[in-house]
mmCIF file of C-alpha atoms and ligand atoms in Angstrom:
data_model
loop_
_atom_site.group_PDB
_atom_site.id
_atom_site.type_symbol
_atom_site.label_atom_id
_atom_site.label_comp_id
_atom_site.label_asym_id
_atom_site.label_seq_id
_atom_site.Cartn_x
_atom_site.Cartn_y
_atom_site.Cartn_z
ATOM 1 C CA MET N 1 71.868 -28.349 35.379
ATOM 2 C CA ASN N 2 71.863 -29.220 31.497
ATOM 3 C CA VAL N 3 68.763 -28.413 30.058
ATOM 4 C CA PRO N 4 68.610 -29.457 26.317
ATOM 5 C CA PHE N 5 68.170 -26.766 23.797
ATOM 6 C CA TYR N 6 64.496 -27.568 22.686
ATOM 7 C CA GLU N 7 63.303 -28.609 26.261
ATOM 8 C CA LYS N 8 64.231 -25.037 26.964
ATOM 9 C CA ILE N 9 62.331 -23.738 23.927
ATOM 10 C CA TRP N 10 59.145 -25.655 25.363
ATOM 11 C CA MET N 11 59.672 -24.338 28.871
ATOM 12 C CA TRP N 12 59.727 -21.030 28.061
ATOM 13 C CA VAL N 13 56.621 -21.564 25.766
ATOM 14 C CA ALA N 14 54.661 -23.120 28.812
ATOM 15 C CA GLY N 15 55.768 -20.273 30.476
ATOM 16 C CA GLY N 16 54.597 -17.867 28.353
ATOM 17 C CA ILE N 17 51.192 -19.345 28.213
ATOM 18 C CA CYS N 18 51.023 -19.285 31.683
ATOM 19 C CA VAL N 19 51.785 -15.497 31.763
ATOM 20 C CA ALA N 20 49.086 -15.138 28.897
ATOM 21 C CA PHE N 21 46.598 -16.683 30.686
ATOM 22 C CA ALA N 22 46.958 -14.391 33.790
ATOM 23 C CA ALA N 23 47.143 -11.637 31.751
ATOM 24 C CA THR N 24 43.636 -12.116 30.262
ATOM 25 C CA VAL N 25 42.286 -12.423 33.726
ATOM 26 C CA LEU N 26 43.735 -9.496 35.002
ATOM 27 C CA ILE N 27 43.221 -7.103 32.001
ATOM 28 C CA THR N 28 39.516 -8.345 31.237
ATOM 29 C CA GLY N 29 38.821 -8.155 35.029
ATOM 30 C CA ILE N 30 40.608 -4.897 35.678
ATOM 31 C CA GLY N 31 40.239 -3.682 32.503
ATOM 32 C CA GLY N 32 36.193 -4.217 32.321
ATOM 33 C CA ALA N 33 35.834 -3.377 35.939
ATOM 34 C CA LEU N 34 34.597 -7.053 36.341
ATOM 35 C CA GLN N 35 33.976 -8.038 40.056
ATOM 36 C CA PRO N 36 32.314 -11.081 41.634
ATOM 37 C CA PRO N 37 28.849 -10.322 43.438
ATOM 38 C CA SER N 38 30.344 -9.475 47.166
ATOM 39 C CA HIS N 39 27.072 -9.653 49.435
ATOM 40 C CA VAL N 40 26.570 -12.984 50.763
ATOM 41 C CA GLU N 41 23.159 -12.920 52.153
ATOM 42 C CA THR N 42 20.752 -15.591 52.020
ATOM 43 C CA ILE N 43 16.877 -16.164 51.316
ATOM 44 C CA ASP N 44 14.400 -18.877 51.553
ATOM 45 C CA PRO N 45 14.076 -19.691 47.829
ATOM 46 C CA THR N 46 10.744 -21.177 48.396
ATOM 47 C CA GLN N 47 9.506 -17.839 50.073
ATOM 48 C CA VAL N 48 10.954 -15.731 47.594
ATOM 49 C CA PHE N 49 7.689 -13.398 47.148
ATOM 50 C CA ARG N 50 6.381 -13.519 50.534
ATOM 51 C CA ASP N 51 10.032 -12.124 51.682
ATOM 52 C CA PRO N 52 9.722 -8.374 52.483
ATOM 53 C CA ARG N 53 13.042 -8.004 50.335
ATOM 54 C CA PHE N 54 11.356 -9.301 47.367
ATOM 55 C CA ALA N 55 7.408 -8.817 47.894
ATOM 56 C CA HIS N 56 7.773 -5.976 45.393
ATOM 57 C CA PRO N 57 9.871 -6.361 42.489
ATOM 58 C CA GLY N 58 11.073 -3.267 40.427
ATOM 59 C CA VAL N 59 12.861 0.145 40.580
ATOM 60 C CA ARG N 60 13.273 2.072 44.027
ATOM 61 C CA VAL N 61 14.722 5.517 44.024
ATOM 62 C CA ASP N 62 15.616 6.940 47.377
ATOM 63 C CA GLU N 63 18.401 9.017 49.260
ATOM 64 C CA HIS N 64 20.672 6.170 48.820
ATOM 65 C CA GLY N 65 20.223 5.908 44.840
ATOM 66 C CA THR N 66 18.630 3.929 42.607
ATOM 67 C CA THR N 67 17.815 0.243 43.369
ATOM 68 C CA VAL N 68 16.561 -2.308 41.351
ATOM 69 C CA ILE N 69 14.553 -5.698 42.778
ATOM 70 C CA THR N 70 14.785 -8.762 40.304
ATOM 71 C CA VAL N 71 13.515 -12.283 40.687
ATOM 72 C CA GLY N 72 14.386 -14.954 37.893
ATOM 73 C CA MET N 73 12.363 -17.786 37.762
ATOM 74 C CA MET N 74 11.695 -20.416 34.812
ATOM 75 C CA PHE N 75 11.553 -19.001 32.346
ATOM 76 C CA ALA N 76 11.545 -14.738 32.991
ATOM 77 C CA TYR N 77 12.462 -12.289 34.959
ATOM 78 C CA VAL N 78 10.075 -9.960 37.281
ATOM 79 C CA PRO N 79 9.973 -7.440 36.419
ATOM 80 C CA ALA N 80 10.003 -7.617 32.524
ATOM 81 C CA GLU N 81 11.038 -4.152 32.119
ATOM 82 C CA ILE N 82 13.756 -1.943 34.008
ATOM 83 C CA ARG N 83 14.199 1.552 33.588
ATOM 84 C CA VAL N 84 17.197 3.297 35.258
ATOM 85 C CA PRO N 85 19.009 6.872 34.915
ATOM 86 C CA VAL N 86 22.065 7.215 32.630
ATOM 87 C CA GLY N 87 25.198 7.854 34.585
ATOM 88 C CA LYS N 88 24.047 7.216 38.034
ATOM 89 C CA PRO N 89 24.937 4.405 40.197
ATOM 90 C CA VAL N 90 22.463 1.818 40.018
ATOM 91 C CA THR N 91 22.440 -1.278 42.561
ATOM 92 C CA PHE N 92 20.610 -4.699 41.449
ATOM 93 C CA ARG N 93 19.564 -6.974 44.313
ATOM 94 C CA MET N 94 18.654 -10.004 42.609
ATOM 95 C CA THR N 95 17.559 -13.758 43.852
ATOM 96 C CA SER N 96 16.034 -16.927 41.725
ATOM 97 C CA ALA N 97 12.740 -18.365 42.935
ATOM 98 C CA ASP N 98 13.775 -21.872 41.685
ATOM 99 C CA VAL N 99 16.916 -22.868 39.969
ATOM 100 C CA THR N 100 20.129 -21.172 39.134
ATOM 101 C CA HIS N 101 19.743 -18.720 36.602
ATOM 102 C CA GLY N 102 22.166 -15.928 34.894
ATOM 103 C CA PHE N 103 21.901 -12.160 34.698
ATOM 104 C CA LEU N 104 23.455 -10.697 31.642
ATOM 105 C CA ILE N 105 23.119 -7.028 30.510
ATOM 106 C CA VAL N 106 24.334 -7.420 26.892
ATOM 107 C CA GLY N 107 27.074 -4.659 26.335
ATOM 108 C CA THR N 108 27.750 -3.939 29.629
ATOM 109 C CA ASN N 109 30.002 -5.031 32.894
ATOM 110 C CA ALA N 110 26.589 -6.311 34.285
ATOM 111 C CA ASN N 111 26.881 -10.245 34.667
ATOM 112 C CA THR N 112 25.946 -12.444 37.732
ATOM 113 C CA MET N 113 24.350 -15.821 38.590
ATOM 114 C CA LEU N 114 21.166 -15.731 40.464
ATOM 115 C CA VAL N 115 21.337 -18.601 42.639
ATOM 116 C CA PRO N 116 18.552 -20.006 44.747
ATOM 117 C CA GLY N 117 19.122 -19.472 48.680
ATOM 118 C CA TYR N 118 21.306 -16.409 47.907
ATOM 119 C CA VAL N 119 20.918 -12.928 47.128
ATOM 120 C CA SER N 120 23.081 -11.553 44.501
ATOM 121 C CA GLN N 121 23.865 -7.878 44.392
ATOM 122 C CA PHE N 122 26.182 -5.536 42.452
ATOM 123 C CA THR N 123 26.296 -1.808 41.839
ATOM 124 C CA THR N 124 27.103 -0.474 38.035
ATOM 125 C CA SER N 125 26.194 2.471 36.165
ATOM 126 C CA PHE N 126 25.391 3.045 32.390
ATOM 127 C CA PRO N 127 27.212 6.077 30.738
ATOM 128 C CA GLU N 128 24.880 5.562 27.472
ATOM 129 C CA PRO N 129 21.406 5.452 27.225
ATOM 130 C CA GLY N 130 19.045 3.176 25.371
ATOM 131 C CA GLU N 131 17.555 -0.343 25.252
ATOM 132 C CA TYR N 132 19.437 -3.146 26.590
ATOM 133 C CA LEU N 133 18.636 -7.044 26.560
ATOM 134 C CA ILE N 134 19.296 -9.068 29.592
ATOM 135 C CA VAL N 135 19.285 -12.502 29.143
ATOM 136 C CA CYS N 136 20.016 -15.619 31.102
ATOM 137 C CA ASN N 137 23.407 -17.242 30.608
ATOM 138 C CA GLU N 138 22.810 -20.085 32.796
ATOM 139 C CA TYR N 139 20.937 -23.024 31.127
ATOM 140 C CA CYS N 140 17.998 -23.383 33.440
ATOM 141 C CA GLY N 141 15.778 -25.757 31.614
ATOM 142 C CA LEU N 142 13.551 -26.524 28.304
ATOM 143 C CA GLY N 143 12.580 -22.304 28.077
ATOM 144 C CA HIS N 144 16.471 -21.025 28.836
ATOM 145 C CA HIS N 145 16.607 -19.527 25.367
ATOM 146 C CA LEU N 146 13.082 -17.816 25.970
ATOM 147 C CA MET N 147 14.539 -16.136 29.343
ATOM 148 C CA ALA N 148 14.946 -12.493 28.456
ATOM 149 C CA ALA N 149 14.234 -9.147 29.997
ATOM 150 C CA LYS N 150 14.815 -5.364 28.696
ATOM 151 C CA LEU N 151 16.780 -2.426 30.564
ATOM 152 C CA ILE N 152 15.913 1.060 29.535
ATOM 153 C CA VAL N 153 18.629 3.787 30.508
ATOM 154 C CA THR N 154 16.803 6.713 30.165
ATOM 155 C CA ALA N 155 18.470 10.204 29.690
ATOM 156 C CA ALA N 156 18.898 12.707 32.125
ATOM 157 C CA GLN N 157 16.153 15.166 32.901
ATOM 158 C CA PRO N 158 16.595 18.520 31.700
HETATM 159 CU CU1 CUA Z 1 16.960 -18.911 33.517
HETATM 160 CU CU2 CUA Z 1 18.480 -20.129 31.678
#
């Protein structure tokens, strides 16, 4: 097959772009330890606060570790302030009481959608103590830009 010289150049450029796109996904995904929430668990979005799993949002510590129960709704998170220990695995269990919201802890790999009808769950840990901003990164209505909360990662007990 006779492929003209300039066409060969463009084929290599197109192939290179495909490789670059795939590498971007792999490097950010594996390098940043990003992972899609893996638990497929449903909930009635109209009954979130009556559901025993979400009736008492907040931080729970037991023999399994730290679990954060959070509900997103227009235009706030419940609870608005979350305290977790540094360097320990923390499992977030979250859902939405109305429309689709986002849940991004700025500067960390914690980032998921809160989809009404589903429970989003992931486990991560925070190596640095400090205050982190939690923001909604899915447009959810007129107050979207006001939807935020605070994560406080506390230093280990002496
Ligand atoms: Cu909630 Cu945007």
